[in-house]
């Protein structure tokens, strides 16, 4: 990699640069920048050849290279330093770049030696060397000029950062300077003397706690630390450093997650830094660019990587959730993996002891259609060996605490404290964690991921078998330390759970079979060998069980037919670790983090800057720490650390000490390696220096498994153990010689997995999340600056911000930019080649020249510039779509109207034809049934005629009958007259002879009387009906009278009570003796009539009280009843009116105050008691009169009811006359 440096950059500190820029700004106005000139077009369409050259091996800046003729010049500095000179304080790398003191998070490291193998595609390198160096004499000439800068700084009273004695950064103001030192007054009013070169400018208060570190005016270590500390103290744990999200672990629950926040980021209502924002950006880019994405989460152990990965998965599940529910299964896989792959360490209560990459696949519609899980290097040694204060994997404790009594009886389970593997660290619980509840959640996750109950119990049985294997003990049988297995419940239960014979298990644990020719010899094992054999079985079972679980999860989450190739991968891998005792596992973990850091550097520094240079962009390179030298130390062949480890593992007599000596012999020239006494060595990683102990390196790298053990496992009744042993046999071509060199070691396998992972990530667009651990005690609101600063340096955050601030994150090919935004051009006379169109669009929208660069093949835009074109494009497209919509609507409506007219015409013709056909059919049917219809009508007419004739006949018969009755009456009168004539025989006949004229007159009178009688009978009938109606009305009025009388009684009682209360109140007030102390109120507006008026009834409403006589007619009777009823109504209205008057008068008297008061006329007003007596007298008078009139009305009504019988008799007599 090329080293780029300039004198100004190397000789001036950040403070000098800031002061110089401020002074220049005050002295003169800067001229307006001109648009950047277009680079010259290359002759061909291909990219220009790269001008970079690789550095020669063991290149040193201060040395002079050999010329082509082979002549050499003596070096100014030795290329190899003594071991004592390479020591650094605090594990930091020594800066050997040009001999300049580092003033940033890190400077670029020189690469020495030949490049090691890489997981990336090999890059073509041109012959020759191009090196930009800085002569020493030029460096000495560029010394900082502090006089004017400091005076200006003091004049402006700007704040600076300075490091005090305890190593903390504090704010202050420069008081004076003297040579290379300055006096600074701190915010505590203390004055300290510090080196001027160690002063850094502070940002103004308005930039305190900004979301993106790019927004800081002055970018330096103390400003970044302070900005993150301010946000952390406000529980704002997320910040941005350009394209990288920084997440500081709060060590507590922070209310910034959930459905409300997910909805806000989905709707783009907020753009604050958040893991949801990163996941949303990855999803949008995947859908827009149709390219796979990756979210790489890194950081130290305990920095919160696992929780961050869960939140990212939660957002993607909500964003791409569908009807199949697979997103819910994906979320539940984290519960299973945490139980089987996480454990408590000395630095983290939920540390991931494996690496995982989960690929979430999406359909064409953006819905989750499946997932695939890939894991790396499970820490098997944690199953059998624990350090003090640590725990094994969570599943063991959860199983012991949460298993049901039936399951415990079946698996012979006991408490966790009774198992050696779990109790050896004296740590069985975690504060605030309920293992039993976690186990129940695990069972729910198993059911959701669709792992059958039978398979679950088999997995739990193997876990119990591992615990019982840890309790297997040995007894020494001879002086050579040979042992035999103690036959106790541990062996019995372990064999039962594994499905094998306990005696066979005891033999395998205490002996090993060796093949000597045709004979097989059984060799007893020593205590150490037997213990290793027991632990090897336990580690083998657990590691294979974990892999089997991952396979079952992948089967459940398998992508269906809707797979489109679009995916978002989330990488959650173990963080960098440095313990007191670091073994082979820590070495592999830190190696993986070195490779991830290289991927980070490659994408954010190397590839980006290389692309700028190749495309002819005017660009000042940003220096960064390159960890390629450390990767060469580990990977390079044939003398890399892994190669030497594999070589030593193939020697049967090799030991950990011989391996350590070989490392010191071959790697001593590498600046990242330092040998120590005994078996220890140090590796200077990107995150700091780590001391490793080679004890157990060879054994863990070999990971041997004897054939006897494989044969035993294959003969077990447990199906899972048979499956594990079968896979083991298939992987190894020589199962009886597992130490053969043809078999890959653990280190080589892990290296292959890392290379495969890097290839996978290389084919995706990465999104980086850097998790920061704020303190080592895992306490909330505790911010250790040194710890955070170390992590920021390791992450290269300052360099990321610098390259993001000065870089161009948005880049589009000229063809792509012109094709997407070319239609926005208003000037159509521009040349239509893509480059001209791109430049014309930029000029049309007045994009500042500093906001873009034009390369040979691409257009480069700074952050936020592409949004301007996207917004304008959306508006124009929206207008175009609106116009098209309206025009299409007009065409559709016109077409619809035409089609409607045609359809109506066609429908009218069809309906007419159908109506005519229906009419013809009905006419035929009517013609057939017309005879039947005429017969029916004739029958009906005959029935009607017969009825009319019958009525006429009956009417005639009635008339004849009446004539006959009249004749009978006449005959009877003639007979009576004959009898009288016979009695008066003595009288002369001429005296009693009736004249004919008189007879006819009499007959006429009789007929007239009969007609009048018929008329009276009809009137009698009508009057009876009216009488019946009046009787009904009388009944209703009688009921009303009773109700009114009851109401009146109640009202009278209420009135009397009110008057009594008023009198009592007046008497009480009178007795107080405060006469004249109160003022009377005004006279009540309710006046009273005179007592004569009170005593009189309602005028004009009294009804006559004479009784009916026998000569009264029905009309008089009806009028009398009407008068009585009207009197009742008048009485009721009078009662209501009087009641209201008395109530108002009573209230008015109560409100009158005691004591006489002169009226406006000069007269004395009556005393309230006098008024009360007058009111009572009037009430009694009216009540007596009202009762008399009420009794009179009731008597008249009763008398009218008593005459009903006589009226009936009269009407009866009238009806029987004649």
PDB file of N, CA and C in Angstrom, residues 66-149:
ATOM      1  N   UNK A  66      18.647   0.711  -2.895  1.00  0.00           N
ATOM      2  CA  UNK A  66      19.713   0.344  -3.815  1.00  0.00           C
ATOM      3  C   UNK A  66      19.325   0.729  -5.230  1.00  0.00           C
ATOM      4  N   UNK A  67      20.277   1.193  -5.976  1.00  0.00           N
ATOM      5  CA  UNK A  67      19.973   1.566  -7.347  1.00  0.00           C
ATOM      6  C   UNK A  67      19.992   0.338  -8.235  1.00  0.00           C
ATOM      7  N   UNK A  68      19.716   0.564  -9.474  1.00  0.00           N
ATOM      8  CA  UNK A  68      19.595  -0.569 -10.400  1.00  0.00           C
ATOM      9  C   UNK A  68      20.922  -1.264 -10.638  1.00  0.00           C
ATOM     10  N   UNK A  69      22.046  -0.560 -10.469  1.00  0.00           N
ATOM     11  CA  UNK A  69      23.358  -1.166 -10.698  1.00  0.00           C
ATOM     12  C   UNK A  69      23.836  -1.990  -9.525  1.00  0.00           C
ATOM     13  N   UNK A  70      23.018  -1.979  -8.451  1.00  0.00           N
ATOM     14  CA  UNK A  70      23.389  -2.772  -7.295  1.00  0.00           C
ATOM     15  C   UNK A  70      24.187  -2.016  -6.276  1.00  0.00           C
ATOM     16  N   UNK A  71      24.520  -0.736  -6.530  1.00  0.00           N
ATOM     17  CA  UNK A  71      25.239   0.056  -5.544  1.00  0.00           C
ATOM     18  C   UNK A  71      24.332   0.384  -4.396  1.00  0.00           C
ATOM     19  N   UNK A  72      24.858   0.452  -3.216  1.00  0.00           N
ATOM     20  CA  UNK A  72      24.080   0.717  -2.012  1.00  0.00           C
ATOM     21  C   UNK A  72      24.712   1.832  -1.228  1.00  0.00           C
ATOM     22  N   UNK A  73      23.838   2.490  -0.482  1.00  0.00           N
ATOM     23  CA  UNK A  73      24.275   3.573   0.384  1.00  0.00           C
ATOM     24  C   UNK A  73      23.941   3.187   1.806  1.00  0.00           C
ATOM     25  N   UNK A  74      24.775   3.545   2.701  1.00  0.00           N
ATOM     26  CA  UNK A  74      24.548   3.178   4.093  1.00  0.00           C
ATOM     27  C   UNK A  74      23.258   3.775   4.596  1.00  0.00           C
ATOM     28  N   UNK A  75      22.596   3.019   5.426  1.00  0.00           N
ATOM     29  CA  UNK A  75      21.301   3.439   5.969  1.00  0.00           C
ATOM     30  C   UNK A  75      21.499   4.355   7.144  1.00  0.00           C
ATOM     31  N   UNK A  76      20.573   5.328   7.254  1.00  0.00           N
ATOM     32  CA  UNK A  76      20.646   6.260   8.382  1.00  0.00           C
ATOM     33  C   UNK A  76      20.147   5.641   9.660  1.00  0.00           C
ATOM     34  N   UNK A  77      19.260   4.645   9.533  1.00  0.00           N
ATOM     35  CA  UNK A  77      18.716   3.976  10.708  1.00  0.00           C
ATOM     36  C   UNK A  77      18.745   2.485  10.454  1.00  0.00           C
ATOM     37  N   UNK A  78      18.965   1.686  11.473  1.00  0.00           N
ATOM     38  CA  UNK A  78      18.954   0.229  11.281  1.00  0.00           C
ATOM     39  C   UNK A  78      17.540  -0.239  11.010  1.00  0.00           C
ATOM     40  N   UNK A  79      17.408  -1.284  10.189  1.00  0.00           N
ATOM     41  CA  UNK A  79      16.080  -1.816   9.868  1.00  0.00           C
ATOM     42  C   UNK A  79      15.583  -2.767  10.920  1.00  0.00           C
ATOM     43  N   UNK A  80      16.460  -3.322  11.701  1.00  0.00           N
ATOM     44  CA  UNK A  80      16.052  -4.246  12.754  1.00  0.00           C
ATOM     45  C   UNK A  80      16.450  -3.633  14.088  1.00  0.00           C
ATOM     46  N   UNK A  81      15.508  -3.530  14.965  1.00  0.00           N
ATOM     47  CA  UNK A  81      15.741  -2.947  16.270  1.00  0.00           C
ATOM     48  C   UNK A  81      15.841  -4.028  17.319  1.00  0.00           C
ATOM     49  N   UNK A  82      16.442  -3.653  18.424  1.00  0.00           N
ATOM     50  CA  UNK A  82      16.545  -4.590  19.533  1.00  0.00           C
ATOM     51  C   UNK A  82      15.186  -4.827  20.145  1.00  0.00           C
ATOM     52  N   UNK A  83      15.080  -5.930  20.828  1.00  0.00           N
ATOM     53  CA  UNK A  83      13.796  -6.297  21.427  1.00  0.00           C
ATOM     54  C   UNK A  83      13.366  -5.275  22.471  1.00  0.00           C
ATOM     55  N   UNK A  84      14.330  -4.725  23.180  1.00  0.00           N
ATOM     56  CA  UNK A  84      13.973  -3.741  24.206  1.00  0.00           C
ATOM     57  C   UNK A  84      13.449  -2.460  23.594  1.00  0.00           C
ATOM     58  N   UNK A  85      13.924  -2.124  22.363  1.00  0.00           N
ATOM     59  CA  UNK A  85      13.473  -0.907  21.723  1.00  0.00           C
ATOM     60  C   UNK A  85      12.064  -1.054  21.176  1.00  0.00           C
ATOM     61  N   UNK A  86      11.562  -2.275  20.992  1.00  0.00           N
ATOM     62  CA  UNK A  86      10.242  -2.476  20.418  1.00  0.00           C
ATOM     63  C   UNK A  86       9.144  -2.487  21.463  1.00  0.00           C
ATOM     64  N   UNK A  87       9.501  -2.409  22.719  1.00  0.00           N
ATOM     65  CA  UNK A  87       8.483  -2.435  23.763  1.00  0.00           C
ATOM     66  C   UNK A  87       7.715  -1.124  23.761  1.00  0.00           C
ATOM     67  N   UNK A  88       6.379  -1.225  23.948  1.00  0.00           N
ATOM     68  CA  UNK A  88       5.510  -0.043  24.012  1.00  0.00           C
ATOM     69  C   UNK A  88       4.676  -0.104  25.279  1.00  0.00           C
ATOM     70  N   UNK A  89       4.386   1.044  25.805  1.00  0.00           N
ATOM     71  CA  UNK A  89       3.591   1.151  27.025  1.00  0.00           C
ATOM     72  C   UNK A  89       2.113   1.027  26.679  1.00  0.00           C
ATOM     73  N   UNK A  90       1.337   0.193  27.460  1.00  0.00           N
ATOM     74  CA  UNK A  90      -0.109   0.067  27.265  1.00  0.00           C
ATOM     75  C   UNK A  90      -0.488  -0.763  26.073  1.00  0.00           C
ATOM     76  N   UNK A  91       0.436  -1.480  25.467  1.00  0.00           N
ATOM     77  CA  UNK A  91       0.038  -2.339  24.358  1.00  0.00           C
ATOM     78  C   UNK A  91      -0.157  -1.618  23.053  1.00  0.00           C
ATOM     79  N   UNK A  92       0.317  -0.392  22.889  1.00  0.00           N
ATOM     80  CA  UNK A  92       0.129   0.372  21.656  1.00  0.00           C
ATOM     81  C   UNK A  92       1.319   0.127  20.723  1.00  0.00           C
ATOM     82  N   UNK A  93       1.022   0.206  19.445  1.00  0.00           N
ATOM     83  CA  UNK A  93       2.090   0.028  18.473  1.00  0.00           C
ATOM     84  C   UNK A  93       3.015   1.238  18.465  1.00  0.00           C
ATOM     85  N   UNK A  94       4.254   0.983  18.183  1.00  0.00           N
ATOM     86  CA  UNK A  94       5.200   2.104  18.097  1.00  0.00           C
ATOM     87  C   UNK A  94       5.070   2.728  16.729  1.00  0.00           C
ATOM     88  N   UNK A  95       5.014   4.032  16.687  1.00  0.00           N
ATOM     89  CA  UNK A  95       4.872   4.758  15.418  1.00  0.00           C
ATOM     90  C   UNK A  95       6.258   4.948  14.816  1.00  0.00           C
ATOM     91  N   UNK A  96       6.477   4.256  13.715  1.00  0.00           N
ATOM     92  CA  UNK A  96       7.755   4.378  13.046  1.00  0.00           C
ATOM     93  C   UNK A  96       7.606   5.082  11.705  1.00  0.00           C
ATOM     94  N   UNK A  97       6.430   5.656  11.473  1.00  0.00           N
ATOM     95  CA  UNK A  97       6.188   6.312  10.199  1.00  0.00           C
ATOM     96  C   UNK A  97       6.891   7.662  10.180  1.00  0.00           C
ATOM     97  N   UNK A  98       7.993   7.716   9.495  1.00  0.00           N
ATOM     98  CA  UNK A  98       8.725   8.961   9.265  1.00  0.00           C
ATOM     99  C   UNK A  98       9.213   9.606  10.554  1.00  0.00           C
ATOM    100  N   UNK A  99       9.160   8.881  11.618  1.00  0.00           N
ATOM    101  CA  UNK A  99       9.645   9.425  12.882  1.00  0.00           C
ATOM    102  C   UNK A  99       8.834  10.570  13.423  1.00  0.00           C
ATOM    103  N   UNK A 100       7.550  10.684  13.064  1.00  0.00           N
ATOM    104  CA  UNK A 100       6.716  11.794  13.496  1.00  0.00           C
ATOM    105  C   UNK A 100       5.774  11.331  14.586  1.00  0.00           C
ATOM    106  N   UNK A 101       5.556  12.153  15.576  1.00  0.00           N
ATOM    107  CA  UNK A 101       4.635  11.825  16.666  1.00  0.00           C
ATOM    108  C   UNK A 101       3.211  11.834  16.159  1.00  0.00           C
ATOM    109  N   UNK A 102       2.435  10.845  16.517  1.00  0.00           N
ATOM    110  CA  UNK A 102       1.067  10.705  16.030  1.00  0.00           C
ATOM    111  C   UNK A 102       0.135  11.635  16.801  1.00  0.00           C
ATOM    112  N   UNK A 103      -0.619  12.438  16.054  1.00  0.00           N
ATOM    113  CA  UNK A 103      -1.557  13.380  16.654  1.00  0.00           C
ATOM    114  C   UNK A 103      -2.997  13.029  16.342  1.00  0.00           C
ATOM    115  N   UNK A 104      -3.242  11.865  15.837  1.00  0.00           N
ATOM    116  CA  UNK A 104      -4.601  11.433  15.523  1.00  0.00           C
ATOM    117  C   UNK A 104      -4.829  10.068  16.121  1.00  0.00           C
ATOM    118  N   UNK A 105      -5.981   9.470  15.787  1.00  0.00           N
ATOM    119  CA  UNK A 105      -6.277   8.148  16.334  1.00  0.00           C
ATOM    120  C   UNK A 105      -5.276   7.112  15.855  1.00  0.00           C
ATOM    121  N   UNK A 106      -4.582   7.359  14.779  1.00  0.00           N
ATOM    122  CA  UNK A 106      -3.605   6.395  14.300  1.00  0.00           C
ATOM    123  C   UNK A 106      -3.033   6.858  12.983  1.00  0.00           C
ATOM    124  N   UNK A 107      -1.882   6.448  12.672  1.00  0.00           N
ATOM    125  CA  UNK A 107      -1.269   6.750  11.384  1.00  0.00           C
ATOM    126  C   UNK A 107      -0.994   5.452  10.665  1.00  0.00           C
ATOM    127  N   UNK A 108      -0.789   5.595   9.400  1.00  0.00           N
ATOM    128  CA  UNK A 108      -0.631   4.406   8.565  1.00  0.00           C
ATOM    129  C   UNK A 108       0.676   3.693   8.862  1.00  0.00           C
ATOM    130  N   UNK A 109       0.610   2.389   8.852  1.00  0.00           N
ATOM    131  CA  UNK A 109       1.775   1.589   9.186  1.00  0.00           C
ATOM    132  C   UNK A 109       2.457   1.143   7.903  1.00  0.00           C
ATOM    133  N   UNK A 110       3.744   1.117   7.874  1.00  0.00           N
ATOM    134  CA  UNK A 110       4.466   0.655   6.693  1.00  0.00           C
ATOM    135  C   UNK A 110       4.376  -0.853   6.625  1.00  0.00           C
ATOM    136  N   UNK A 111       4.172  -1.356   5.428  1.00  0.00           N
ATOM    137  CA  UNK A 111       4.116  -2.815   5.235  1.00  0.00           C
ATOM    138  C   UNK A 111       5.485  -3.318   4.863  1.00  0.00           C
ATOM    139  N   UNK A 112       5.894  -4.345   5.522  1.00  0.00           N
ATOM    140  CA  UNK A 112       7.179  -4.972   5.225  1.00  0.00           C
ATOM    141  C   UNK A 112       6.950  -6.411   4.863  1.00  0.00           C
ATOM    142  N   UNK A 113       7.801  -6.913   4.025  1.00  0.00           N
ATOM    143  CA  UNK A 113       7.675  -8.310   3.666  1.00  0.00           C
ATOM    144  C   UNK A 113       6.710  -8.521   2.539  1.00  0.00           C
ATOM    145  N   UNK A 114       6.656  -9.730   2.101  1.00  0.00           N
ATOM    146  CA  UNK A 114       5.790 -10.113   0.991  1.00  0.00           C
ATOM    147  C   UNK A 114       4.391 -10.328   1.505  1.00  0.00           C
ATOM    148  N   UNK A 115       3.419  -9.942   0.725  1.00  0.00           N
ATOM    149  CA  UNK A 115       2.019 -10.068   1.121  1.00  0.00           C
ATOM    150  C   UNK A 115       1.648 -11.521   1.300  1.00  0.00           C
ATOM    151  N   UNK A 116       0.848 -11.775   2.326  1.00  0.00           N
ATOM    152  CA  UNK A 116       0.372 -13.133   2.569  1.00  0.00           C
ATOM    153  C   UNK A 116      -0.835 -13.410   1.709  1.00  0.00           C
ATOM    154  N   UNK A 117      -1.307 -14.664   1.805  1.00  0.00           N
ATOM    155  CA  UNK A 117      -2.498 -15.013   1.034  1.00  0.00           C
ATOM    156  C   UNK A 117      -3.698 -14.224   1.556  1.00  0.00           C
ATOM    157  N   UNK A 118      -4.648 -13.950   0.643  1.00  0.00           N
ATOM    158  CA  UNK A 118      -5.788 -13.095   0.976  1.00  0.00           C
ATOM    159  C   UNK A 118      -7.055 -13.746   0.487  1.00  0.00           C
ATOM    160  N   UNK A 119      -8.162 -13.548   1.195  1.00  0.00           N
ATOM    161  CA  UNK A 119      -9.436 -14.107   0.735  1.00  0.00           C
ATOM    162  C   UNK A 119     -10.009 -13.357  -0.451  1.00  0.00           C
ATOM    163  N   UNK A 120      -9.460 -12.194  -0.776  1.00  0.00           N
ATOM    164  CA  UNK A 120      -9.982 -11.400  -1.874  1.00  0.00           C
ATOM    165  C   UNK A 120      -9.275 -11.783  -3.171  1.00  0.00           C
ATOM    166  N   UNK A 121      -9.878 -11.365  -4.235  1.00  0.00           N
ATOM    167  CA  UNK A 121      -9.289 -11.638  -5.540  1.00  0.00           C
ATOM    168  C   UNK A 121      -7.960 -10.913  -5.649  1.00  0.00           C
ATOM    169  N   UNK A 122      -6.989 -11.580  -6.251  1.00  0.00           N
ATOM    170  CA  UNK A 122      -5.649 -10.987  -6.382  1.00  0.00           C
ATOM    171  C   UNK A 122      -5.695  -9.758  -7.276  1.00  0.00           C
ATOM    172  N   UNK A 123      -5.037  -8.695  -6.845  1.00  0.00           N
ATOM    173  CA  UNK A 123      -5.011  -7.460  -7.592  1.00  0.00           C
ATOM    174  C   UNK A 123      -3.751  -7.415  -8.457  1.00  0.00           C
ATOM    175  N   UNK A 124      -3.959  -6.937  -9.650  1.00  0.00           N
ATOM    176  CA  UNK A 124      -2.827  -6.833 -10.568  1.00  0.00           C
ATOM    177  C   UNK A 124      -1.919  -5.689 -10.135  1.00  0.00           C
ATOM    178  N   UNK A 125      -0.646  -5.945 -10.175  1.00  0.00           N
ATOM    179  CA  UNK A 125       0.329  -4.936  -9.804  1.00  0.00           C
ATOM    180  C   UNK A 125       1.257  -4.680 -10.984  1.00  0.00           C
ATOM    181  N   UNK A 126       1.517  -3.422 -11.220  1.00  0.00           N
ATOM    182  CA  UNK A 126       2.429  -3.027 -12.292  1.00  0.00           C
ATOM    183  C   UNK A 126       3.866  -3.073 -11.768  1.00  0.00           C
ATOM    184  N   UNK A 127       4.752  -3.256 -12.699  1.00  0.00           N
ATOM    185  CA  UNK A 127       6.152  -3.274 -12.321  1.00  0.00           C
ATOM    186  C   UNK A 127       6.617  -1.867 -11.973  1.00  0.00           C
ATOM    187  N   UNK A 128       7.655  -1.817 -11.192  1.00  0.00           N
ATOM    188  CA  UNK A 128       8.180  -0.521 -10.805  1.00  0.00           C
ATOM    189  C   UNK A 128       7.657  -0.096  -9.461  1.00  0.00           C
ATOM    190  N   UNK A 129       8.221   0.952  -8.943  1.00  0.00           N
ATOM    191  CA  UNK A 129       7.870   1.441  -7.621  1.00  0.00           C
ATOM    192  C   UNK A 129       7.648   2.939  -7.691  1.00  0.00           C
ATOM    193  N   UNK A 130       6.523   3.378  -7.085  1.00  0.00           N
ATOM    194  CA  UNK A 130       6.260   4.819  -6.997  1.00  0.00           C
ATOM    195  C   UNK A 130       6.066   5.162  -5.531  1.00  0.00           C
ATOM    196  N   UNK A 131       7.008   5.888  -4.958  1.00  0.00           N
ATOM    197  CA  UNK A 131       7.002   6.162  -3.536  1.00  0.00           C
ATOM    198  C   UNK A 131       7.064   7.661  -3.319  1.00  0.00           C
ATOM    199  N   UNK A 132       6.160   8.163  -2.509  1.00  0.00           N
ATOM    200  CA  UNK A 132       6.177   9.578  -2.148  1.00  0.00           C
ATOM    201  C   UNK A 132       6.758   9.704  -0.749  1.00  0.00           C
ATOM    202  N   UNK A 133       7.930  10.242  -0.658  1.00  0.00           N
ATOM    203  CA  UNK A 133       8.602  10.391   0.625  1.00  0.00           C
ATOM    204  C   UNK A 133       8.839  11.863   0.895  1.00  0.00           C
ATOM    205  N   UNK A 134       9.164  12.146   2.105  1.00  0.00           N
ATOM    206  CA  UNK A 134       9.432  13.527   2.523  1.00  0.00           C
ATOM    207  C   UNK A 134      10.884  13.624   2.972  1.00  0.00           C
ATOM    208  N   UNK A 135      11.702  14.373   2.302  1.00  0.00           N
ATOM    209  CA  UNK A 135      13.095  14.511   2.737  1.00  0.00           C
ATOM    210  C   UNK A 135      13.169  15.109   4.128  1.00  0.00           C
ATOM    211  N   UNK A 136      14.211  14.703   4.834  1.00  0.00           N
ATOM    212  CA  UNK A 136      14.372  15.180   6.199  1.00  0.00           C
ATOM    213  C   UNK A 136      14.596  16.670   6.230  1.00  0.00           C
ATOM    214  N   UNK A 137      15.370  17.185   5.237  1.00  0.00           N
ATOM    215  CA  UNK A 137      15.629  18.606   5.281  1.00  0.00           C
ATOM    216  C   UNK A 137      14.367  19.416   5.056  1.00  0.00           C
ATOM    217  N   UNK A 138      13.453  18.915   4.235  1.00  0.00           N
ATOM    218  CA  UNK A 138      12.201  19.620   4.019  1.00  0.00           C
ATOM    219  C   UNK A 138      11.344  19.614   5.276  1.00  0.00           C
ATOM    220  N   UNK A 139      11.380  18.520   6.005  1.00  0.00           N
ATOM    221  CA  UNK A 139      10.604  18.431   7.238  1.00  0.00           C
ATOM    222  C   UNK A 139      11.099  19.437   8.263  1.00  0.00           C
ATOM    223  N   UNK A 140      12.397  19.648   8.314  1.00  0.00           N
ATOM    224  CA  UNK A 140      12.929  20.576   9.309  1.00  0.00           C
ATOM    225  C   UNK A 140      12.590  22.016   8.965  1.00  0.00           C
ATOM    226  N   UNK A 141      12.407  22.288   7.659  1.00  0.00           N
ATOM    227  CA  UNK A 141      12.114  23.652   7.281  1.00  0.00           C
ATOM    228  C   UNK A 141      10.707  24.062   7.686  1.00  0.00           C
ATOM    229  N   UNK A 142       9.778  23.133   7.763  1.00  0.00           N
ATOM    230  CA  UNK A 142       8.377  23.440   8.063  1.00  0.00           C
ATOM    231  C   UNK A 142       8.141  23.330   9.564  1.00  0.00           C
ATOM    232  N   UNK A 143       8.588  24.301  10.292  1.00  0.00           N
ATOM    233  CA  UNK A 143       8.355  24.326  11.732  1.00  0.00           C
ATOM    234  C   UNK A 143       7.165  25.215  12.022  1.00  0.00           C
ATOM    235  N   UNK A 144       6.427  24.908  13.045  1.00  0.00           N
ATOM    236  CA  UNK A 144       5.239  25.710  13.346  1.00  0.00           C
ATOM    237  C   UNK A 144       5.604  27.104  13.782  1.00  0.00           C
ATOM    238  N   UNK A 145       4.887  28.069  13.281  1.00  0.00           N
ATOM    239  CA  UNK A 145       5.059  29.445  13.685  1.00  0.00           C
ATOM    240  C   UNK A 145       3.926  29.791  14.635  1.00  0.00           C
ATOM    241  N   UNK A 146       4.225  29.866  15.934  1.00  0.00           N
ATOM    242  CA  UNK A 146       3.188  29.970  16.955  1.00  0.00           C
ATOM    243  C   UNK A 146       2.880  31.399  17.386  1.00  0.00           C
ATOM    244  N   UNK A 147       3.772  32.308  17.098  1.00  0.00           N
ATOM    245  CA  UNK A 147       3.608  33.635  17.692  1.00  0.00           C
ATOM    246  C   UNK A 147       2.286  34.280  17.301  1.00  0.00           C
ATOM    247  N   UNK A 148       2.091  34.471  16.008  1.00  0.00           N
ATOM    248  CA  UNK A 148       0.871  35.127  15.571  1.00  0.00           C
ATOM    249  C   UNK A 148      -0.362  34.289  15.883  1.00  0.00           C
ATOM    250  N   UNK A 149      -0.273  32.943  15.731  1.00  0.00           N
ATOM    251  CA  UNK A 149      -1.426  32.070  15.970  1.00  0.00           C
ATOM    252  C   UNK A 149      -1.889  32.154  17.418  1.00  0.00           C
TER     253      UNK A 149
END
